[in-house]
Tab-separated table of C-alpha atoms and ligand atoms in Angstrom:
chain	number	residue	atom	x	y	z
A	201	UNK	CA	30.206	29.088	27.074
A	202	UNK	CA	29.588	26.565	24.186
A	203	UNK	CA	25.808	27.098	24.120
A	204	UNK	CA	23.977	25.914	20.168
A	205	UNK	CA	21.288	27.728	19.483
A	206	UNK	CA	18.357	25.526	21.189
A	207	UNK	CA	19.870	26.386	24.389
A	208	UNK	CA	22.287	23.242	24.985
A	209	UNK	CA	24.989	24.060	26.758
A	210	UNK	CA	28.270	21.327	26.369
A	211	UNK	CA	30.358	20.927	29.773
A	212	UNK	CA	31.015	17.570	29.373
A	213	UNK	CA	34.639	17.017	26.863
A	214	UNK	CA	35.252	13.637	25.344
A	215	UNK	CA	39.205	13.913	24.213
A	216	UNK	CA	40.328	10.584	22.021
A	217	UNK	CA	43.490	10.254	22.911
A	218	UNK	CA	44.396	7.688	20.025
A	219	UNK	CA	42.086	5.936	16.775
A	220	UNK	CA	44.231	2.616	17.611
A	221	UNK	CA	42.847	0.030	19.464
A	222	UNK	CA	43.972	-3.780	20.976
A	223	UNK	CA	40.464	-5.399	19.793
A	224	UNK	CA	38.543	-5.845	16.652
A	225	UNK	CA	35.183	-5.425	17.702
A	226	UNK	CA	32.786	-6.849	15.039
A	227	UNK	CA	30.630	-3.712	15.657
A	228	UNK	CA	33.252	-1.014	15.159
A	229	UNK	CA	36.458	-2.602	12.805
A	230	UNK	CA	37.305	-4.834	10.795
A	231	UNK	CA	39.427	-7.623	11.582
A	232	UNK	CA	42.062	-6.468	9.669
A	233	UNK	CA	41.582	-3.467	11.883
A	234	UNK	CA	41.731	0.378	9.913
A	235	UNK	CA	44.442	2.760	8.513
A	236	UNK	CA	45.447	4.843	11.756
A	237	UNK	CA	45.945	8.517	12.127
A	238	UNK	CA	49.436	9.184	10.821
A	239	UNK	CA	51.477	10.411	13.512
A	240	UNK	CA	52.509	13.967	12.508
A	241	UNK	CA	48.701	14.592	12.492
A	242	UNK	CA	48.095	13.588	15.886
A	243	UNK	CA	48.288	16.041	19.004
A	244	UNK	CA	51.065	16.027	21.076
A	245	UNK	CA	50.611	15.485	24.996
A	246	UNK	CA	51.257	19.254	25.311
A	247	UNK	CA	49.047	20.490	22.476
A	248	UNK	CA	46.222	18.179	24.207
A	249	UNK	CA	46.415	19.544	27.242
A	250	UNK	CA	46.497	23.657	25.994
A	251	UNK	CA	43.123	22.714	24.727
A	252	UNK	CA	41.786	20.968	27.448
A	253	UNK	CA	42.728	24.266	29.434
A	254	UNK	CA	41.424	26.503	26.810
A	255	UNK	CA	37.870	24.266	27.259
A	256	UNK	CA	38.301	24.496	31.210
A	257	UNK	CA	39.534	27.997	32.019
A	258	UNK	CA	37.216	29.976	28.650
A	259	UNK	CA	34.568	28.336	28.053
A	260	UNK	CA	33.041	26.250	30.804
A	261	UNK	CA	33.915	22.583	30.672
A	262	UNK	CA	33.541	20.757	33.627
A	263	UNK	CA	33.832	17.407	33.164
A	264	UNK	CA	36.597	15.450	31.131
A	265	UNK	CA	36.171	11.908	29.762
A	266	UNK	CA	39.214	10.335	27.893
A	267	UNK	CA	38.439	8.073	24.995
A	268	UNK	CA	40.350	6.181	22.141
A	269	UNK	CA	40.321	3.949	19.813
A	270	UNK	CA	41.674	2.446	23.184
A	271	UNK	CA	43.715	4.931	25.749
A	272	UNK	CA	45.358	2.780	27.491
A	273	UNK	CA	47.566	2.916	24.121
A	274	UNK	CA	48.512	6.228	24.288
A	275	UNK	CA	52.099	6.870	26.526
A	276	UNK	CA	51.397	9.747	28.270
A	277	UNK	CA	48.059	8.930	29.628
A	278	UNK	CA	49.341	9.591	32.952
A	279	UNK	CA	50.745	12.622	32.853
A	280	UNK	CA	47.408	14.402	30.207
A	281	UNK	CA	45.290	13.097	33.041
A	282	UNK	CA	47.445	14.692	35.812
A	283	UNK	CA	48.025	17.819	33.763
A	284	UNK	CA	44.113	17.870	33.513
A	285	UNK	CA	43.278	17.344	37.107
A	286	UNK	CA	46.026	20.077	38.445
A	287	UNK	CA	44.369	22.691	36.430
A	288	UNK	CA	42.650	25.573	38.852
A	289	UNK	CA	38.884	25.028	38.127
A	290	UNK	CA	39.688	21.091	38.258
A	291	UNK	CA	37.005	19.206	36.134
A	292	UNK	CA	35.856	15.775	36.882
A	293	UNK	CA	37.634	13.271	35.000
A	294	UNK	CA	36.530	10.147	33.653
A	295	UNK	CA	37.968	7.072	30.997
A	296	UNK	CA	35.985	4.684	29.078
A	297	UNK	CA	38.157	1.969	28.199
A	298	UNK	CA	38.295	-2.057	26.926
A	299	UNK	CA	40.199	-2.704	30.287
A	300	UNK	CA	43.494	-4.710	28.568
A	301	UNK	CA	45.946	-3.386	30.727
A	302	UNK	CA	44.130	-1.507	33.179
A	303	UNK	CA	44.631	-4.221	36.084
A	304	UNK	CA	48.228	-3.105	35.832
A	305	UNK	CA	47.557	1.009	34.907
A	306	UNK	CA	44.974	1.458	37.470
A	307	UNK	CA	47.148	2.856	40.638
A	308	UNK	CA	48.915	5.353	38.374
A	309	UNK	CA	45.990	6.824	36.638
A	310	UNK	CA	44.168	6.888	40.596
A	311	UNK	CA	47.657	8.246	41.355
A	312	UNK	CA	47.524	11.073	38.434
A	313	UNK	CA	43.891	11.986	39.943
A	314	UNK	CA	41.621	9.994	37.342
A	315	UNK	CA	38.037	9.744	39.187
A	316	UNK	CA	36.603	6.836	37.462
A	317	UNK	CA	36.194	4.485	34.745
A	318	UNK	CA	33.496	2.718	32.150
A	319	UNK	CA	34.812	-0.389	31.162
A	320	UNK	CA	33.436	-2.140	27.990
A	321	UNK	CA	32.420	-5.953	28.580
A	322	UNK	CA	29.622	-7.395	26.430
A	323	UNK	CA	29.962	-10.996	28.065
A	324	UNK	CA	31.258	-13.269	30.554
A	325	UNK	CA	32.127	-16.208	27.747
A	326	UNK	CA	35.365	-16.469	26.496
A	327	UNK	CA	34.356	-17.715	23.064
A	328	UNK	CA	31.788	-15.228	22.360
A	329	UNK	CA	34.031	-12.597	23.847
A	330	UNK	CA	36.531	-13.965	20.857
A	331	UNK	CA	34.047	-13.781	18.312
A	332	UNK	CA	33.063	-10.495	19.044
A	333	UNK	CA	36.218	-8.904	19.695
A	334	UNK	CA	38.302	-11.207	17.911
A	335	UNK	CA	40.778	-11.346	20.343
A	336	UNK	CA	41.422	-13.891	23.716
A	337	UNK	CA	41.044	-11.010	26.275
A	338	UNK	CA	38.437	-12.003	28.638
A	339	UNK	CA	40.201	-12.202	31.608
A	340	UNK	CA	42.346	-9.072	31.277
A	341	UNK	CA	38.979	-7.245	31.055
A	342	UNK	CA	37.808	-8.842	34.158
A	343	UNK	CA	40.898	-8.257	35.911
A	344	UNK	CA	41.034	-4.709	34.813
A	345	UNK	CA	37.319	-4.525	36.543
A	346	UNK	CA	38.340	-5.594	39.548
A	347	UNK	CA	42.456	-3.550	39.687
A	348	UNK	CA	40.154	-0.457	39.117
A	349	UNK	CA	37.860	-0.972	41.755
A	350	UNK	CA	40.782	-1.771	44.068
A	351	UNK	CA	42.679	1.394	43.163
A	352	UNK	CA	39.515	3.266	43.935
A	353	UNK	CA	38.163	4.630	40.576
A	354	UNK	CA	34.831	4.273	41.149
A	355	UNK	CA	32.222	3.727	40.597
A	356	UNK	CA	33.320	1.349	38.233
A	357	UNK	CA	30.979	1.761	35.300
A	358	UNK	CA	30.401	-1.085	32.812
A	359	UNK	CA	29.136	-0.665	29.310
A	360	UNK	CA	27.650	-3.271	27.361
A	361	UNK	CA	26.301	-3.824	23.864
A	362	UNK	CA	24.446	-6.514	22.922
A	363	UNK	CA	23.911	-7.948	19.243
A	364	UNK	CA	21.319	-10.257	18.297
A	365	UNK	CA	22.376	-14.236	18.041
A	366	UNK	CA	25.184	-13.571	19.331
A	367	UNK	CA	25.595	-12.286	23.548
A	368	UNK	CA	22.108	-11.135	23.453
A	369	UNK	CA	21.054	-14.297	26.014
A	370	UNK	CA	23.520	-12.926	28.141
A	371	UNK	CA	22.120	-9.324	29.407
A	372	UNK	CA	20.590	-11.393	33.094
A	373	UNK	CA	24.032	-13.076	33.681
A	374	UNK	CA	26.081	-9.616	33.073
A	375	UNK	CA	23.726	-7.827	35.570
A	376	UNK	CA	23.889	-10.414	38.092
A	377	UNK	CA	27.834	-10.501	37.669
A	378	UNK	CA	28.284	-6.800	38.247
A	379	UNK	CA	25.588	-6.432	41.126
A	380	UNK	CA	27.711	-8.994	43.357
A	381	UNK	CA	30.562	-6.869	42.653
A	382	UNK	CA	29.017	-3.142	42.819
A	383	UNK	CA	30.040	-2.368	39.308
A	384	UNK	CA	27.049	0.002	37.441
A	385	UNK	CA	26.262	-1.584	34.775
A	386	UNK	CA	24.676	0.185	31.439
A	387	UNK	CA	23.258	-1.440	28.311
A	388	UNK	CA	23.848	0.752	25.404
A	389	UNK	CA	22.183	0.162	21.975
A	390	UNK	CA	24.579	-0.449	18.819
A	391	UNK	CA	24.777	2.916	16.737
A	392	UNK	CA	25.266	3.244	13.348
A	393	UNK	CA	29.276	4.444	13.657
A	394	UNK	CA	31.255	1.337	12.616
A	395	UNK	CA	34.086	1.339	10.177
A	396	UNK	CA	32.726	-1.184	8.067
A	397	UNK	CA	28.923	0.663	7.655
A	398	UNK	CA	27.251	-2.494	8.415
A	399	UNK	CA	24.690	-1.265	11.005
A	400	UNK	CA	20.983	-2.800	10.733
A	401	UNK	CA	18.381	-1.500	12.773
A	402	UNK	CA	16.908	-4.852	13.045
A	403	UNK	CA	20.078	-6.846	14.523
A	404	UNK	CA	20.110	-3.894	17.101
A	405	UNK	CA	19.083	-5.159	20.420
A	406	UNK	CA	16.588	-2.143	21.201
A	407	UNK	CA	16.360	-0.712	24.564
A	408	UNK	CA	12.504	-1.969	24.968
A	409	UNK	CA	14.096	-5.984	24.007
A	410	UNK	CA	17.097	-5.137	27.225
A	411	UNK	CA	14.046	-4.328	29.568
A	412	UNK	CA	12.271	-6.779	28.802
A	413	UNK	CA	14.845	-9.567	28.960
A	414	UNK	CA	16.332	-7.942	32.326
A	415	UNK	CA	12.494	-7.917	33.834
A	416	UNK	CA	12.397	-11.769	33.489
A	417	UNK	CA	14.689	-12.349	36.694
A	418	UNK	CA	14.619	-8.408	38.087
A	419	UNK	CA	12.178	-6.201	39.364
A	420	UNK	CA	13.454	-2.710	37.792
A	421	UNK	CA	11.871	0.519	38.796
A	422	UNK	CA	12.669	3.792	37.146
A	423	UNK	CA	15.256	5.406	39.117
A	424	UNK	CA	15.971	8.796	37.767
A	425	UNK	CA	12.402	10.326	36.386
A	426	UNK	CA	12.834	14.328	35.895
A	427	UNK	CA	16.353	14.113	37.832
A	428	UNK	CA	18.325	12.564	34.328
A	429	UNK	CA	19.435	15.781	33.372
A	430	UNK	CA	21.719	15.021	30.567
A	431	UNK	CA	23.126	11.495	31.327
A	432	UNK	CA	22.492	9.637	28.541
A	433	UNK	CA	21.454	6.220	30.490
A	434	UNK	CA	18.078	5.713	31.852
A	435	UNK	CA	18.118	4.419	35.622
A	436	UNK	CA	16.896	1.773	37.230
A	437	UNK	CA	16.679	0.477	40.735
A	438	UNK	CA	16.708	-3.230	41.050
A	439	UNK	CA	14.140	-3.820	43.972
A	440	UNK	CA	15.612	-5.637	46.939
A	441	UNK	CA	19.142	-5.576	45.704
A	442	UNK	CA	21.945	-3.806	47.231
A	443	UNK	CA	25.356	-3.133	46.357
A	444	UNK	CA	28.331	-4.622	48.251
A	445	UNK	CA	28.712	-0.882	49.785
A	446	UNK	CA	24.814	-1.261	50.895
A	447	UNK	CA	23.660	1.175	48.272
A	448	UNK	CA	20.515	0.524	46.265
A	449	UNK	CA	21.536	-1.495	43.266
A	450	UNK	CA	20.610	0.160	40.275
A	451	UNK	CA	21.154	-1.017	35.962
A	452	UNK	CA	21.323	1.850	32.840
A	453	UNK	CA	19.696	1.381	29.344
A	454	UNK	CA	21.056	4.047	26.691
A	455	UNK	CA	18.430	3.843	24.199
A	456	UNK	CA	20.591	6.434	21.734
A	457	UNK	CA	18.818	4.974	18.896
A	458	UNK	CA	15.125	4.340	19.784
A	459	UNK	CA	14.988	6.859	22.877
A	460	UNK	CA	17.382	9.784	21.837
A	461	UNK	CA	18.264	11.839	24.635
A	462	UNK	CA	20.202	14.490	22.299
A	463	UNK	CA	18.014	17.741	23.453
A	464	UNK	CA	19.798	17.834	26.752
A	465	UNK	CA	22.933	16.913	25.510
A	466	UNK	CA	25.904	18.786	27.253
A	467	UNK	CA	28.591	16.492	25.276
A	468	UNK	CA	31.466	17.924	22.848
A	469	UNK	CA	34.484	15.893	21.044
A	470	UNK	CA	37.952	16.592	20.442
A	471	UNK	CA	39.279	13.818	17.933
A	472	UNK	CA	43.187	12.451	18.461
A	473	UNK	CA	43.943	14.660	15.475
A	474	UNK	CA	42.713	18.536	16.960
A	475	UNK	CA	38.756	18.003	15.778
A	476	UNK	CA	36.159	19.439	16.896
A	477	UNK	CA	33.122	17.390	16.648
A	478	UNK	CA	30.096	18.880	17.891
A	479	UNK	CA	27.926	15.682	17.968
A	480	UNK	CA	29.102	11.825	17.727
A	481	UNK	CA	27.003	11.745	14.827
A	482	UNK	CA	28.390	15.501	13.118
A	483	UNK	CA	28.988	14.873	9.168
A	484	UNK	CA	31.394	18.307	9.932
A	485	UNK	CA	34.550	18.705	11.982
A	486	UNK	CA	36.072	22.275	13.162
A	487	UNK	CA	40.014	22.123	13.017
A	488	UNK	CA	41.730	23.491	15.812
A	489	UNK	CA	44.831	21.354	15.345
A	490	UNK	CA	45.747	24.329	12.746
A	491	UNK	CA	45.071	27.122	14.889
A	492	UNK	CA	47.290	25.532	17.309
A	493	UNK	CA	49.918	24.974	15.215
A	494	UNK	CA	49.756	28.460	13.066
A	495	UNK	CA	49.993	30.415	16.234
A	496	UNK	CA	47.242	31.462	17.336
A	497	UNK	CA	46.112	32.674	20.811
A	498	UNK	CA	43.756	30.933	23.437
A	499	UNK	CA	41.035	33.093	22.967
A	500	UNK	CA	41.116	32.480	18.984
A	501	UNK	CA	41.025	28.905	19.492
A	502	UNK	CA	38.251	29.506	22.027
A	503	UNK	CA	36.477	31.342	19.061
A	504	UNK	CA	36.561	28.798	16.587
A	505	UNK	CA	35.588	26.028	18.953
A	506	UNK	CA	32.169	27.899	20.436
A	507	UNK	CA	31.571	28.836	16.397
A	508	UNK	CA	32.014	24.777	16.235
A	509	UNK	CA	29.073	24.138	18.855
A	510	UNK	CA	27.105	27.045	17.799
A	511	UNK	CA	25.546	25.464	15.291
A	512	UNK	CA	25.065	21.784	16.486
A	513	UNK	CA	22.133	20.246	15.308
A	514	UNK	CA	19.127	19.389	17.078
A	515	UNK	CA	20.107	15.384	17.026
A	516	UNK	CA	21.280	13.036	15.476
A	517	UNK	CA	19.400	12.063	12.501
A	518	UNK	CA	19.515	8.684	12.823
A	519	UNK	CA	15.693	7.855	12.527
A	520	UNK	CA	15.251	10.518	9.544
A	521	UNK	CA	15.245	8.921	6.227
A	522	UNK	CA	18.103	10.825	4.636
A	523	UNK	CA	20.487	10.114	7.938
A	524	UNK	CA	23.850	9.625	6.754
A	525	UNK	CA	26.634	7.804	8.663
A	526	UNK	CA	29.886	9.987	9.569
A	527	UNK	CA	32.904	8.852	7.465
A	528	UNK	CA	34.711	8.938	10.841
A	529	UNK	CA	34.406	6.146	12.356
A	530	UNK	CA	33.406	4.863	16.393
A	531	UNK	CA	37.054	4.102	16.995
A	532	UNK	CA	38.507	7.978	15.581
A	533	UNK	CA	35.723	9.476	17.233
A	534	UNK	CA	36.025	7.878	20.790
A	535	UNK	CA	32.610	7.191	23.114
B	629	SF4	S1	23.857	11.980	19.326
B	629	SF4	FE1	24.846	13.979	19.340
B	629	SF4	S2	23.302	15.411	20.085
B	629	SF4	FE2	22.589	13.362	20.543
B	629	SF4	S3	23.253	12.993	22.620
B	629	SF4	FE3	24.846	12.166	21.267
B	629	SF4	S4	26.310	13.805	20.984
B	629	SF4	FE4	24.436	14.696	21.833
């Protein structure tokens, strides 16, 4: 098992498949976007998927989530996902994505036994969309929404981050956009992990600000109170709304920053370049990619990897005065 020692246990494997991504998100590059992984260093589809067994088959993961930069980049998406999903003990198996391309990708990833997606949209206008993401991609993100609810990889999970002066009069118009087409919408708060270390606490919209602003049109009534577990969004039914599929309607606020949910995390990273990473926010990295390629057996990488979460820290540090930002950033780490 990869148990830490205040009795976390981490099922749940976030691979990045790739650092590179098709947008320049203010809040995680810079325009110019960053100096990528150089190839050689990267996992190949095989190598990915030996460790994604060795997680599965020795020591307990159960649930997969593929991450980037953007994975939609990476080639062989299909096949790692349909490598993952044949193994005995299949996990669950999830993607978080920016949706470019996925109107087009979604039957073959349904077809390669991907369960469901989170799509990232942070607003419904095309010109703040450009200004935030620096790109003219609105509408490949919506259609990517809508080709992955077709193809059946639901529930179609959206995240959303808002920043202040910019999309933060938008949070009402997102909700109502994704209730009318069943898509589960979560409001995460910006974390200090962009490339450019230009995170303020006070530009962060903070999960207290998203209630607030929701509660001015919605009724919202905790959803989820002792049944969480470790999901890092806080639930919330919308009263009297239903989704198209007649189930109660229901909005997400991750609050990592001001409500930290990190002591029942059950989360562990694998970077595009054979890192472990035992938190998002770990200043130290475990290299497997070395063990892999020096020879060494499953149950030595196994080893090394449980040594990796054995001594995960409590959280994440980011409201203790000497917090210190990872050098890797949001878009080498994956979400
Ligand atoms: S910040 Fe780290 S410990 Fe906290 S929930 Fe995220 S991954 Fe887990």
């Amino acid at each position: 098992m990869l148990a830490d020692s205040y009795g976390r246990v981490a099922t749940d494997l976030r691979v990045s498949l790739t650092d590179r991504c098709n947008l320049r998100c203010t809040y995680c590059m810079p325009p110019e976007g960053l100096e990528w992984l150089p190839k050689p260093e990267l996992l190949t589809d095989d190598e990915l998927l030996r460790l994604i067994r060795i997680g599965v088959d020795l020591l307990g993961i159960t649930e997969v989530r593929f991450t980037g930069g953007e994975p939609l980049l990476r080639r062989g998406l299909p096949g790692i996902i349909a490598g993952t999903t044949e193994l005995s003990t299949r996990p669950r198996t999830a993607l978080t994505t920016n949706g470019i391309g996925l109107a087009r990708m979604a039957p073959a990833l349904a077809e390669a036994g991907l369960d469901r997606v989170n799509v990232s949209l942070d607003t419904l206008r095309p010109d703040v969309f450009e200004t935030l993401a620096r790109r003219r991609r609105l509408s490949d993100v919506l259609d990517g929404l809508a080709g992955a609810a077709d193809a059946g990889l639901t529930p179609v999970k959206v995240n959303a981050v808002l920043m202040r002066g910019v999309n933060d009069g938008e949070a009402t118009d997102l909700l109502h956009y994704c209730l009318e087409r069943g898509y589960e919408l979560r409001f995460i708060e910006q974390m200090p992990l962009d490339a450019q270390h230009g995170w303020r606490r006070d530009t962060m919209i903070t999960a207290e600000e998203i209630l607030a602003g929701l509660r001015a049109e919605f009724v919202l009534e905790e959803a989820d109170a002792g049944t969480r577990g470790s999901a890092p969004a806080e639930l919330f039914h919308v009263r009297g709304v239903r989704f198209p599929n007649g189930e109660q309607a229901t909005v997400g606020v991750i609050g990592s920053v001001t409500r930290p949910f990190c002591g029942a995390c059950d989360r562990v990273r694998l970077t595009a370049d054979g890192q472990v990473r035992n938190c998002l926010f770990a200043r130290e990295e475990s290299d497997l990619r070395s063990l892999l390629r020096g020879g060494a057996t499953d149950e030595e990488i196994a080893r090394r990897w449980s040594e990796a979460v054995a001594v995960k820290l409590p959280g994440h540090g980011i409201n203790d005065p000497s917090f210190l930002q990872p050098s890797r950033p949001m878009s080498a780490i994956g979400g």
